[in-house]
Short mmCIF file of C-alpha atoms and ligand atoms in Angstrom, two decimals:
data_model
loop_
_atom_site.label_atom_id
_atom_site.label_comp_id
_atom_site.label_asym_id
_atom_site.label_seq_id
_atom_site.Cartn_x
_atom_site.Cartn_y
_atom_site.Cartn_z
CA UNK M 168 -12.44 2.42 -7.08
CA UNK M 169 -14.83 1.80 -4.18
CA UNK M 170 -17.64 0.29 -6.22
CA UNK M 171 -16.40 -2.60 -8.33
CA UNK M 172 -19.82 -4.29 -8.79
CA UNK M 173 -20.82 -4.65 -12.42
CA UNK M 174 -17.39 -3.46 -13.63
CA UNK M 175 -15.12 -5.68 -15.69
CA UNK M 176 -11.71 -7.13 -14.78
CA UNK M 177 -9.12 -8.79 -17.06
CA UNK M 178 -6.83 -11.13 -15.09
CA UNK M 179 -3.83 -12.66 -16.77
CA UNK M 180 -2.56 -15.97 -15.45
CA UNK M 181 -6.09 -16.10 -13.99
CA UNK M 182 -6.61 -19.84 -14.30
CA UNK M 183 -4.28 -20.90 -11.47
CA UNK M 184 -2.72 -19.93 -8.17
CA UNK M 185 -2.69 -16.25 -7.26
CA UNK M 186 -4.47 -15.10 -10.41
CA UNK M 187 -7.26 -17.54 -9.78
CA UNK M 188 -7.47 -16.30 -6.16
CA UNK M 189 -7.71 -12.70 -7.43
CA UNK M 190 -10.32 -13.65 -10.06
CA UNK M 191 -12.38 -15.46 -7.40
CA UNK M 192 -12.34 -12.38 -5.11
CA UNK M 193 -13.21 -9.96 -7.92
CA UNK M 194 -15.99 -12.12 -9.37
CA UNK M 195 -17.45 -12.82 -5.89
CA UNK M 196 -17.67 -9.02 -5.44
CA UNK M 197 -19.80 -8.72 -8.54
CA UNK M 198 -17.23 -8.02 -11.23
CA UNK M 199 -17.47 -9.45 -14.74
CA UNK M 200 -14.10 -11.25 -14.87
CA UNK M 201 -12.04 -12.59 -17.74
CA UNK M 202 -9.47 -15.13 -16.82
CA UNK M 203 -6.81 -15.09 -19.52
CA UNK M 204 -4.24 -17.87 -19.43
CA UNK M 205 -1.97 -19.79 -21.80
CA UNK M 206 -2.95 -23.17 -20.36
CA UNK M 207 -6.26 -24.57 -21.63
CA UNK M 208 -6.33 -27.36 -18.99
CA UNK M 209 -6.04 -24.85 -16.18
CA UNK M 210 -8.77 -22.65 -17.72
CA UNK M 211 -11.04 -25.69 -18.04
CA UNK M 212 -10.40 -26.66 -14.39
CA UNK M 213 -11.00 -23.09 -13.13
CA UNK M 214 -14.29 -22.87 -15.04
CA UNK M 215 -15.61 -25.89 -13.27
CA UNK M 216 -15.43 -23.86 -10.05
CA UNK M 217 -16.82 -20.64 -11.62
CA UNK M 218 -19.60 -22.53 -13.36
CA UNK M 219 -20.78 -24.07 -10.07
CA UNK M 220 -20.49 -20.70 -8.25
CA UNK M 221 -22.56 -19.07 -11.01
CA UNK M 222 -20.27 -16.07 -11.38
CA UNK M 223 -19.78 -13.89 -14.44
CA UNK M 224 -16.42 -15.29 -15.52
CA UNK M 225 -15.21 -15.80 -19.06
CA UNK M 226 -12.13 -17.89 -19.96
CA UNK M 227 -9.71 -16.82 -22.68
CA UNK M 228 -6.72 -18.74 -23.92
CA UNK M 229 -3.96 -16.15 -24.26
CA UNK M 230 -0.21 -16.05 -24.29
CA UNK M 231 0.57 -12.52 -22.97
CA UNK M 232 3.72 -12.29 -25.14
CA UNK M 233 1.53 -12.49 -28.29
CA UNK M 234 0.49 -8.87 -28.96
CA UNK M 235 -1.93 -9.64 -31.81
CA UNK M 236 -3.69 -12.26 -29.69
CA UNK M 237 -3.72 -9.92 -26.70
CA UNK M 238 -5.46 -7.22 -28.77
CA UNK M 239 -8.04 -9.74 -29.95
CA UNK M 240 -8.60 -10.85 -26.33
CA UNK M 241 -9.19 -7.22 -25.27
CA UNK M 242 -11.62 -6.76 -28.21
CA UNK M 243 -13.45 -9.96 -27.22
CA UNK M 244 -13.74 -8.76 -23.60
CA UNK M 245 -15.22 -5.46 -24.68
CA UNK M 246 -17.63 -7.18 -27.09
CA UNK M 247 -18.78 -9.40 -24.20
CA UNK M 248 -18.83 -7.01 -21.21
CA UNK M 249 -18.75 -3.53 -22.83
CA UNK M 250 -15.75 -1.98 -21.08
CA UNK M 251 -12.64 -3.07 -19.21
CA UNK M 252 -12.09 -1.30 -15.89
CA UNK M 253 -9.47 -3.35 -14.13
CA UNK M 254 -6.36 -5.06 -15.57
CA UNK M 255 -4.45 -7.54 -13.36
CA UNK M 256 -1.10 -8.29 -14.89
CA UNK M 257 -0.42 -11.47 -13.02
CA UNK M 258 0.91 -14.08 -15.50
CA UNK M 259 4.47 -14.91 -14.60
CA UNK M 260 7.11 -17.58 -14.56
CA UNK M 261 9.82 -18.43 -12.07
CA UNK M 262 13.21 -18.54 -13.80
CA UNK M 263 15.73 -19.14 -10.98
CA UNK M 264 19.48 -19.54 -10.60
CA UNK M 265 22.52 -17.39 -9.95
CA UNK M 266 23.25 -14.79 -12.59
CA UNK M 267 26.54 -16.42 -13.72
CA UNK M 268 24.63 -19.57 -14.87
CA UNK M 269 21.97 -17.78 -16.92
CA UNK M 270 21.70 -18.04 -20.70
CA UNK M 271 20.15 -15.69 -23.26
CA UNK M 272 17.29 -18.22 -23.59
CA UNK M 273 16.65 -18.01 -19.84
CA UNK M 274 16.58 -14.19 -20.04
CA UNK M 275 14.40 -14.10 -23.13
CA UNK M 276 11.89 -16.48 -21.44
CA UNK M 277 11.72 -14.64 -18.09
CA UNK M 278 11.84 -11.13 -19.44
CA UNK M 279 9.40 -11.95 -22.23
CA UNK M 280 6.60 -13.03 -19.91
CA UNK M 281 7.35 -11.19 -16.64
CA UNK M 282 8.21 -7.77 -18.12
CA UNK M 283 7.04 -7.68 -21.78
CA UNK M 284 3.77 -9.50 -20.95
CA UNK M 285 3.04 -6.72 -18.43
CA UNK M 286 3.97 -4.02 -20.86
CA UNK M 287 1.79 -5.58 -23.51
CA UNK M 288 -1.15 -5.49 -21.11
CA UNK M 289 -0.60 -1.86 -20.28
CA UNK M 290 -0.09 -0.70 -23.88
CA UNK M 291 -3.13 -2.61 -25.12
CA UNK M 292 -5.60 -2.11 -22.26
CA UNK M 293 -4.73 1.19 -20.54
CA UNK M 294 -5.88 3.41 -23.49
CA UNK M 295 -9.22 1.58 -23.50
CA UNK M 296 -9.67 2.26 -19.76
CA UNK M 297 -8.74 5.94 -20.11
CA UNK M 298 -10.98 6.30 -23.16
CA UNK M 299 -14.24 5.29 -21.51
CA UNK M 300 -13.61 7.75 -18.66
CA UNK M 301 -14.94 5.68 -15.77
CA UNK M 302 -12.86 4.65 -12.78
CA UNK M 303 -10.26 1.99 -13.41
CA UNK M 304 -7.25 0.34 -11.95
CA UNK M 305 -4.15 -1.60 -13.02
CA UNK M 306 -2.40 -4.08 -10.69
CA UNK M 307 0.77 -5.94 -11.53
CA UNK M 308 1.92 -8.92 -9.58
CA UNK M 309 5.58 -8.40 -8.65
CA UNK M 310 6.90 -10.19 -5.58
CA UNK M 311 8.81 -9.57 -2.38
CA UNK M 312 11.70 -10.43 -4.79
CA UNK M 313 10.79 -7.12 -6.49
CA UNK M 314 11.60 -5.08 -3.39
CA UNK M 315 14.61 -6.95 -1.90
CA UNK M 316 17.04 -9.01 -3.91
CA UNK M 317 17.02 -12.75 -3.11
CA UNK M 318 20.10 -14.83 -3.84
CA UNK M 319 20.20 -17.36 -6.69
CA UNK M 320 17.23 -15.74 -8.36
CA UNK M 321 18.73 -13.40 -10.95
CA UNK M 322 16.13 -13.24 -13.69
CA UNK M 323 13.14 -13.41 -11.40
CA UNK M 324 14.48 -10.55 -9.21
CA UNK M 325 15.31 -8.46 -12.24
CA UNK M 326 11.84 -8.83 -13.82
CA UNK M 327 10.00 -8.25 -10.51
CA UNK M 328 12.07 -5.12 -9.68
CA UNK M 329 11.35 -3.88 -13.20
CA UNK M 330 7.61 -4.17 -12.97
CA UNK M 331 7.57 -2.62 -9.50
CA UNK M 332 9.30 0.42 -10.99
CA UNK M 333 6.91 0.41 -13.90
CA UNK M 334 3.86 0.48 -11.64
CA UNK M 335 5.29 3.26 -9.46
CA UNK M 336 5.89 5.26 -12.60
CA UNK M 337 2.44 4.46 -13.91
CA UNK M 338 0.80 5.53 -10.61
CA UNK M 339 2.75 8.81 -10.95
CA UNK M 340 1.81 9.41 -14.56
CA UNK M 341 -1.91 8.59 -13.89
CA UNK M 342 -2.34 11.22 -11.20
CA UNK M 343 -5.24 13.42 -12.09
CA UNK M 344 -7.04 10.64 -13.97
CA UNK M 345 -9.65 8.22 -12.67
CA UNK M 346 -7.26 5.30 -13.10
CA UNK M 347 -5.06 4.03 -10.27
CA UNK M 348 -2.07 1.66 -10.25
CA UNK M 349 -0.73 -0.84 -7.72
CA UNK M 350 2.16 -3.17 -7.42
CA UNK M 351 1.37 -6.38 -5.65
CA UNK M 352 4.28 -7.98 -3.78
CA UNK M 353 3.35 -11.25 -2.11
CA UNK M 354 5.71 -13.57 -0.30
CA UNK M 355 5.24 -17.37 -0.66
CA UNK M 356 1.78 -18.35 -1.84
CA UNK M 357 0.61 -21.97 -2.61
CA UNK M 358 0.37 -22.21 -6.40
CA UNK M 359 1.44 -24.18 -9.43
CA UNK M 360 4.31 -21.89 -10.38
CA UNK M 361 6.92 -24.62 -10.83
CA UNK M 362 4.74 -26.82 -13.00
CA UNK M 363 3.34 -23.99 -15.11
CA UNK M 364 6.74 -22.41 -15.64
CA UNK M 365 7.80 -25.63 -17.35
CA UNK M 366 4.55 -25.83 -19.31
CA UNK M 367 4.91 -22.27 -20.58
CA UNK M 368 8.50 -22.48 -21.80
CA UNK M 369 8.49 -22.61 -25.56
CA UNK M 370 10.74 -25.09 -27.36
CA UNK M 371 12.88 -22.40 -28.95
CA UNK M 372 13.72 -20.94 -25.46
CA UNK M 373 14.72 -24.27 -23.87
CA UNK M 374 18.46 -24.70 -23.17
CA UNK M 375 20.41 -27.40 -24.87
CA UNK M 376 21.92 -30.09 -22.61
CA UNK M 377 21.61 -30.51 -18.80
CA UNK M 378 20.81 -27.42 -16.62
CA UNK M 379 23.86 -25.26 -15.95
CA UNK M 380 22.77 -24.99 -12.30
CA UNK M 381 20.53 -26.97 -9.93
CA UNK M 382 19.21 -25.79 -6.58
CA UNK M 383 21.31 -27.15 -3.68
CA UNK M 384 19.95 -30.34 -2.07
CA UNK M 385 18.43 -30.10 1.44
CA UNK M 386 21.03 -30.21 4.28
CA UNK M 387 22.28 -33.78 4.65
CA UNK M 388 20.74 -35.82 7.43
CA UNK M 389 17.69 -33.56 7.66
CA UNK M 390 15.61 -36.37 6.18
CA UNK M 391 13.00 -33.95 4.94
CA UNK M 392 12.80 -31.07 2.51
CA UNK M 393 13.78 -27.71 4.01
CA UNK M 394 10.94 -25.90 5.84
CA UNK M 395 10.64 -23.26 3.09
CA UNK M 396 9.07 -25.92 0.90
CA UNK M 397 6.38 -26.88 3.41
CA UNK M 398 3.71 -25.41 1.23
CA UNK M 399 1.04 -26.05 3.82
CA UNK M 400 2.46 -22.97 5.55
CA UNK M 401 2.22 -20.79 2.48
CA UNK M 402 -0.60 -18.25 2.15
CA UNK M 403 -3.58 -19.29 0.02
CA UNK M 404 -4.49 -17.65 -3.26
CA UNK M 405 -7.89 -16.81 -1.74
CA UNK M 406 -6.30 -14.83 1.12
CA UNK M 407 -4.07 -12.83 -1.22
CA UNK M 408 -6.90 -12.42 -3.71
CA UNK M 409 -8.97 -10.60 -1.08
CA UNK M 410 -5.99 -8.40 -0.25
CA UNK M 411 -5.65 -7.43 -3.89
CA UNK M 412 -9.33 -6.61 -4.13
CA UNK M 413 -9.03 -4.43 -1.05
CA UNK M 414 -5.93 -2.78 -2.51
CA UNK M 415 -7.84 -1.93 -5.72
CA UNK M 416 -10.74 -0.47 -3.71
CA UNK M 417 -8.39 1.56 -1.54
CA UNK M 418 -6.19 2.60 -4.48
CA UNK M 419 -3.11 1.43 -2.64
CA UNK M 420 0.19 1.94 -4.47
CA UNK M 421 1.75 -1.06 -2.67
CA UNK M 422 -0.19 -4.20 -1.89
CA UNK M 423 1.78 -6.38 0.53
CA UNK M 424 0.84 -9.56 2.31
CA UNK M 425 3.77 -10.90 4.34
CA UNK M 426 5.00 -8.74 7.27
CA UNK M 427 7.99 -11.10 7.61
CA UNK M 428 9.64 -9.22 4.71
CA UNK M 429 9.46 -5.83 6.33
CA UNK M 430 12.85 -6.12 8.04
CA UNK M 431 14.60 -6.92 4.74
CA UNK M 432 13.04 -3.89 3.12
CA UNK M 433 14.06 -1.67 6.02
CA UNK M 434 17.64 -2.87 5.83
CA UNK M 435 17.76 -2.32 2.05
CA UNK M 436 16.29 1.17 2.35
CA UNK M 437 18.75 2.09 5.09
CA UNK M 438 21.61 0.93 2.84
CA UNK M 439 20.26 3.22 0.04
CA UNK M 440 20.21 6.16 2.42
CA UNK M 441 23.71 5.40 3.72
CA UNK M 442 25.02 5.38 0.16
CA UNK M 443 24.31 9.09 -0.38
CA UNK M 444 27.10 11.64 0.24
CA UNK M 445 26.30 13.65 3.37
CA UNK M 446 26.47 17.19 2.05
CA UNK M 447 25.93 18.78 -1.39
CA UNK M 448 29.36 19.67 -2.76
CA UNK M 449 28.17 22.36 -5.20
CA UNK M 450 25.86 25.06 -3.99
CA UNK M 451 24.66 26.14 -7.44
CA UNK M 452 23.86 22.55 -8.51
CA UNK M 453 22.09 22.01 -5.23
CA UNK M 454 19.89 25.08 -5.80
CA UNK M 455 19.14 23.88 -9.36
CA UNK M 456 18.10 20.43 -8.24
CA UNK M 457 16.07 21.79 -5.33
CA UNK M 458 13.98 23.61 -8.00
CA UNK M 459 13.17 20.19 -9.64
CA UNK M 460 10.60 19.70 -6.85
CA UNK M 461 8.42 16.67 -7.53
CA UNK M 462 10.84 15.48 -10.26
CA UNK M 463 13.11 14.32 -7.55
CA UNK M 464 10.61 14.06 -4.70
CA UNK M 465 7.50 12.08 -5.63
CA UNK M 466 4.49 12.67 -3.42
CA UNK M 467 2.69 9.49 -4.46
CA UNK M 468 4.62 7.57 -1.81
CA UNK M 469 3.02 9.70 0.95
CA UNK M 470 -0.43 8.46 0.13
CA UNK M 471 0.34 4.85 1.15
CA UNK M 472 -1.55 3.87 4.31
CA UNK M 473 -1.39 0.76 6.46
CA UNK M 474 -3.90 -1.88 5.34
CA UNK M 475 -4.38 -3.49 8.79
CA UNK M 476 -4.58 -7.26 9.36
CA UNK M 477 -4.77 -9.50 6.29
CA UNK M 478 -8.22 -10.79 7.25
CA UNK M 479 -9.35 -7.61 8.95
P1 NAI F 638 0.75 -20.28 -11.14
O1 NAI F 638 1.66 -21.01 -12.07
O2 NAI F 638 -0.19 -21.05 -10.28
O3 NAI F 638 -0.12 -19.18 -11.97
C1 NAI F 638 0.47 -18.47 -13.05
C2 NAI F 638 -0.38 -18.57 -14.23
O4 NAI F 638 0.17 -17.75 -15.24
C3 NAI F 638 -0.40 -20.00 -14.79
O5 NAI F 638 -1.75 -20.51 -14.96
C4 NAI F 638 0.30 -19.90 -16.13
O6 NAI F 638 -0.20 -20.79 -17.11
C5 NAI F 638 0.04 -18.44 -16.49
N1 NAI F 638 1.03 -17.99 -17.47
C6 NAI F 638 2.37 -18.16 -17.49
N2 NAI F 638 2.94 -17.64 -18.58
C7 NAI F 638 1.89 -17.15 -19.28
C8 NAI F 638 1.79 -16.46 -20.53
N3 NAI F 638 2.89 -16.27 -21.33
N4 NAI F 638 0.57 -16.06 -20.96
C9 NAI F 638 -0.52 -16.28 -20.23
N5 NAI F 638 -0.50 -16.92 -19.03
C10 NAI F 638 0.68 -17.35 -18.62
O7 NAI F 638 1.75 -19.39 -10.29
P2 NAI F 638 1.45 -18.18 -9.22
O8 NAI F 638 2.46 -18.39 -8.16
O9 NAI F 638 0.07 -18.03 -8.94
O10 NAI F 638 2.01 -16.94 -10.08
C11 NAI F 638 1.28 -15.79 -10.34
C12 NAI F 638 2.17 -14.58 -10.20
O11 NAI F 638 2.57 -14.43 -8.84
C13 NAI F 638 3.48 -14.68 -11.01
O12 NAI F 638 3.70 -13.40 -11.59
C14 NAI F 638 4.49 -14.97 -9.95
O13 NAI F 638 5.78 -14.54 -10.33
C15 NAI F 638 3.99 -14.18 -8.77
N6 NAI F 638 4.40 -14.57 -7.44
C16 NAI F 638 4.18 -15.84 -6.92
C17 NAI F 638 4.54 -16.12 -5.62
C18 NAI F 638 4.25 -17.47 -5.11
O14 NAI F 638 4.84 -17.75 -3.97
N7 NAI F 638 3.48 -18.31 -5.67
C19 NAI F 638 5.18 -15.16 -4.77
C20 NAI F 638 5.35 -13.88 -5.41
C21 NAI F 638 4.97 -13.61 -6.67
#
């Protein structure tokens, strides 16, 4: 999708943090951009910026778990801009904690937004993109927690692995069409994720009583919060927004931002390879599976190139 100018993008969670950074990059490159978000205050704040910048951005209040409202939002976008070309499934919440302390309400909350919200976007908007026949693209924000498991992060890891697999499958199934698919896996980015996770948790999915688990306090005597929480060192939404734009234009399957996570992915992939038995133990089965070809060997992975420096 080299030429995005004049095309239309629909960005969920687009009023804050990473989604806002992506919306800014897309709108600045001439795209009509809908920012869809569940928080009206965040939408209003974002529109102050977009109004001053005089960009073609339209705010929509939307909870991505509400399918009827999502359909109406897609209709409204088409009525306003004609066609939707790019869907950015970015709305997400951070539900942390070790798996043994999770409740059904925690799972329903995290899975509902981080997985079902993404599926809703694909089921509602992909047919519209395919129908108009012009170039299009779908990006879903996963995380580095979607490619290596991080401790004490059960629901988040699970949902982010799920959408990574979904986007790899989508990219495979969309081969031969004019629509591409990417999974975006950023490391730490300055955003409002903690605050907005609380704001987006509906009453009926709140746990009763005190939390079953709290994050461990910083090491005693350190005086300060641990370095991970020095958000001044986090990447900015604008930086990662530009990277996502570039990923869309290059049709990258994987859009990554933080080289620091490369070693963790290498170690995980090596563990996967070590886990296979060395030799096939049944010649006939081996011959049968070898005939499966691309069913067990997917060529989409070979197309991935190296994006170069973040600001290059
Ligand atoms: P953010 O909280 O600043 O932005 C997320 C936006 O999504 C918020 O405005 C929120 O209101 C909206 N949202 C949440 N639930 C929604 C729903 N049901 N319907 C519509 N909108 C909803 O947080 P951030 O960090 O920008 O998060 C964006 C995405 O990036 C999330 O999917 C998150 O998991 C992912 N991510 C964030 C990282 C970070 O370090 N900030 C790292 C890796 C991934």
